[in-house]
C-alpha cells in the first residue's frame, strides 16, 4: 500500500463491503483488492453480514475444479428467509480430517539410525542378558 492511499477504517469495513455489494455481486478476492484488506478480514465481515441477513452467497460452479467458489450478493437470499446459508452443511467447504493418535512404528529412519543407533526396545534388552 502506498503512503498516499487510504483504506476504510476496520470498524467500518462491514459497511464498506455492503456498499460495494450494492453496486454488484463480487467474489472475496475482488472485494479484498478494492478495499485493500486481506481476504481473511473480508471473509469474516461477509460471514457476519450473512448472519445478519445483509448479504448472501451463491456457489460458482467450476468446470474441472472441485473447489468451492462463491459470489457474494447484497441483501438476504431470496426464498430462504429462515435459513442461514453460512451454516448449511451442503454449502460449507470440506473439512480436513486429522489423526489424533498414530500407530507405533518399531523402526527408525536409516539416517537417524546412522547417527543415533537403532531404536531402543525393552524387549530386546531382556533377550540380551549379560553373563555374570
mmCIF file of C-alpha atoms in Angstrom:
data_model
loop_
_atom_site.group_PDB
_atom_site.id
_atom_site.type_symbol
_atom_site.label_atom_id
_atom_site.label_comp_id
_atom_site.label_asym_id
_atom_site.label_seq_id
_atom_site.Cartn_x
_atom_site.Cartn_y
_atom_site.Cartn_z
ATOM 1 C CA UNK A 1 0.000 0.000 0.000
ATOM 2 C CA UNK A 2 1.344 3.418 -0.920
ATOM 3 C CA UNK A 3 1.598 6.227 1.608
ATOM 4 C CA UNK A 4 -0.987 8.405 -0.170
ATOM 5 C CA UNK A 5 -3.633 5.643 -0.360
ATOM 6 C CA UNK A 6 -6.330 5.379 2.292
ATOM 7 C CA UNK A 7 -8.175 2.331 3.491
ATOM 8 C CA UNK A 8 -11.556 2.200 5.089
ATOM 9 C CA UNK A 9 -11.191 2.040 8.900
ATOM 10 C CA UNK A 10 -11.548 -1.502 10.232
ATOM 11 C CA UNK A 11 -14.637 -0.574 12.259
ATOM 12 C CA UNK A 12 -16.398 0.495 9.024
ATOM 13 C CA UNK A 13 -15.230 -2.440 6.879
ATOM 14 C CA UNK A 14 -18.546 -4.325 7.044
ATOM 15 C CA UNK A 15 -20.451 -1.218 5.886
ATOM 16 C CA UNK A 16 -17.938 -0.647 3.081
ATOM 17 C CA UNK A 17 -18.347 -4.263 1.915
ATOM 18 C CA UNK A 18 -22.117 -3.908 1.983
ATOM 19 C CA UNK A 19 -21.891 -0.687 -0.081
ATOM 20 C CA UNK A 20 -19.613 -2.447 -2.576
ATOM 21 C CA UNK A 21 -22.049 -5.361 -2.883
ATOM 22 C CA UNK A 22 -24.850 -2.876 -3.603
ATOM 23 C CA UNK A 23 -23.014 -1.997 -6.836
ATOM 24 C CA UNK A 24 -22.998 -5.648 -7.950
ATOM 25 C CA UNK A 25 -22.031 -9.179 -6.947
ATOM 26 C CA UNK A 26 -18.346 -9.833 -6.148
ATOM 27 C CA UNK A 27 -16.053 -12.625 -5.082
ATOM 28 C CA UNK A 28 -13.917 -12.253 -1.958
ATOM 29 C CA UNK A 29 -10.713 -11.517 -3.867
ATOM 30 C CA UNK A 30 -12.360 -8.632 -5.761
ATOM 31 C CA UNK A 31 -13.622 -7.117 -2.516
ATOM 32 C CA UNK A 32 -10.225 -7.525 -0.843
ATOM 33 C CA UNK A 33 -8.428 -5.881 -3.785
ATOM 34 C CA UNK A 34 -10.881 -2.996 -3.987
ATOM 35 C CA UNK A 35 -10.860 -2.229 -0.250
ATOM 36 C CA UNK A 36 -7.161 -3.132 0.193
ATOM 37 C CA UNK A 37 -7.753 -5.642 3.011
ATOM 38 C CA UNK A 38 -6.785 -9.298 3.309
ATOM 39 C CA UNK A 39 -9.233 -11.905 2.059
ATOM 40 C CA UNK A 40 -9.420 -13.312 5.606
ATOM 41 C CA UNK A 41 -10.592 -9.994 7.039
ATOM 42 C CA UNK A 42 -13.144 -9.665 4.241
ATOM 43 C CA UNK A 43 -14.381 -13.244 4.740
ATOM 44 C CA UNK A 44 -15.019 -12.627 8.457
ATOM 45 C CA UNK A 45 -17.066 -9.494 7.703
ATOM 46 C CA UNK A 46 -19.002 -11.249 4.913
ATOM 47 C CA UNK A 47 -19.996 -14.096 7.228
ATOM 48 C CA UNK A 48 -21.087 -11.503 9.790
ATOM 49 C CA UNK A 49 -23.197 -9.735 7.130
ATOM 50 C CA UNK A 50 -24.702 -13.077 6.062
ATOM 51 C CA UNK A 51 -25.719 -13.918 9.636
ATOM 52 C CA UNK A 52 -27.380 -10.512 9.904
ATOM 53 C CA UNK A 53 -29.208 -11.064 6.588
ATOM 54 C CA UNK A 54 -27.432 -8.164 4.855
ATOM 55 C CA UNK A 55 -25.535 -10.334 2.322
ATOM 56 C CA UNK A 56 -25.736 -13.800 0.831
ATOM 57 C CA UNK A 57 -23.591 -16.000 -1.358
ATOM 58 C CA UNK A 58 -24.165 -18.265 -4.325
ATOM 59 C CA UNK A 59 -21.852 -21.061 -5.346
ATOM 60 C CA UNK A 60 -19.960 -20.735 -8.614
ATOM 61 C CA UNK A 61 -19.615 -23.997 -10.500
ATOM 62 C CA UNK A 62 -16.148 -24.631 -11.929
ATOM 63 C CA UNK A 63 -15.835 -26.979 -14.892
ATOM 64 C CA UNK A 64 -12.850 -29.070 -13.860
ATOM 65 C CA UNK A 65 -12.267 -27.646 -10.407
ATOM 66 C CA UNK A 66 -13.831 -29.328 -7.349
ATOM 67 C CA UNK A 67 -13.061 -26.325 -5.104
ATOM 68 C CA UNK A 68 -15.888 -24.200 -3.712
ATOM 69 C CA UNK A 69 -16.153 -20.669 -5.086
ATOM 70 C CA UNK A 70 -18.792 -18.164 -4.039
ATOM 71 C CA UNK A 71 -20.093 -14.908 -5.468
ATOM 72 C CA UNK A 72 -21.462 -12.597 -2.791
ATOM 73 C CA UNK A 73 -24.631 -10.521 -3.275
ATOM 74 C CA UNK A 74 -26.245 -7.749 -1.225
ATOM 75 C CA UNK A 75 -29.318 -8.469 0.875
ATOM 76 C CA UNK A 76 -30.844 -11.694 2.160
ATOM 77 C CA UNK A 77 -31.001 -14.729 -0.077
ATOM 78 C CA UNK A 78 -34.332 -14.859 -1.930
ATOM 79 C CA UNK A 79 -36.571 -17.750 -0.915
ATOM 80 C CA UNK A 80 -34.601 -18.603 2.233
ATOM 81 C CA UNK A 81 -35.775 -16.196 4.894
ATOM 82 C CA UNK A 82 -35.395 -18.547 7.864
ATOM 83 C CA UNK A 83 -32.309 -20.418 6.626
ATOM 84 C CA UNK A 84 -28.716 -19.464 7.363
ATOM 85 C CA UNK A 85 -26.707 -20.228 4.209
ATOM 86 C CA UNK A 86 -23.391 -19.984 6.036
ATOM 87 C CA UNK A 87 -24.210 -22.924 8.296
ATOM 88 C CA UNK A 88 -25.783 -25.146 5.643
ATOM 89 C CA UNK A 89 -23.677 -28.358 5.600
ATOM 90 C CA UNK A 90 -24.053 -28.605 1.821
ATOM 91 C CA UNK A 91 -22.654 -25.084 1.380
ATOM 92 C CA UNK A 92 -19.691 -25.466 3.739
ATOM 93 C CA UNK A 93 -16.260 -26.315 2.388
ATOM 94 C CA UNK A 94 -14.931 -29.819 3.017
ATOM 95 C CA UNK A 95 -13.257 -30.459 6.349
ATOM 96 C CA UNK A 96 -9.797 -31.999 6.552
ATOM 97 C CA UNK A 97 -9.876 -34.953 8.922
ATOM 98 C CA UNK A 98 -6.843 -35.137 11.178
ATOM 99 C CA UNK A 99 -5.487 -38.080 13.127
ATOM 100 C CA UNK A 100 -5.008 -37.588 16.857
ATOM 101 C CA UNK A 101 -3.063 -40.772 17.533
ATOM 102 C CA UNK A 102 -0.585 -42.570 15.329
ATOM 103 C CA UNK A 103 0.232 -46.283 15.329
ATOM 104 C CA UNK A 104 3.623 -47.217 16.716
ATOM 105 C CA UNK A 105 6.256 -47.947 14.094
ATOM 106 C CA UNK A 106 9.053 -50.010 15.569
ATOM 107 C CA UNK A 107 11.780 -48.924 13.211
ATOM 108 C CA UNK A 108 13.978 -45.895 12.676
ATOM 109 C CA UNK A 109 14.717 -43.869 9.630
ATOM 110 C CA UNK A 110 18.069 -45.070 8.199
ATOM 111 C CA UNK A 111 19.683 -41.632 8.528
ATOM 112 C CA UNK A 112 18.576 -41.299 12.168
ATOM 113 C CA UNK A 113 19.821 -44.830 12.884
ATOM 114 C CA UNK A 114 23.201 -43.943 11.334
ATOM 115 C CA UNK A 115 23.607 -41.046 13.773
ATOM 116 C CA UNK A 116 21.920 -42.370 16.912
ATOM 117 C CA UNK A 117 21.786 -46.154 16.524
ATOM 118 C CA UNK A 118 18.821 -48.465 16.288
ATOM 119 C CA UNK A 119 15.622 -47.950 18.278
ATOM 120 C CA UNK A 120 15.809 -48.989 21.945
ATOM 121 C CA UNK A 121 13.338 -51.668 22.912
ATOM 122 C CA UNK A 122 12.966 -53.112 26.441
ATOM 123 C CA UNK A 123 12.104 -56.495 24.879
ATOM 124 C CA UNK A 124 15.420 -56.527 23.035
ATOM 125 C CA UNK A 125 17.249 -55.691 26.245
ATOM 126 C CA UNK A 126 15.517 -58.571 28.093
ATOM 127 C CA UNK A 127 16.648 -61.048 25.459
ATOM 128 C CA UNK A 128 20.240 -59.779 25.597
ATOM 129 C CA UNK A 129 21.360 -60.790 29.057
ATOM 130 C CA UNK A 130 24.913 -60.289 30.083
ATOM 131 C CA UNK A 131 26.528 -63.366 31.666
ATOM 132 C CA UNK A 132 27.730 -62.777 35.217
#
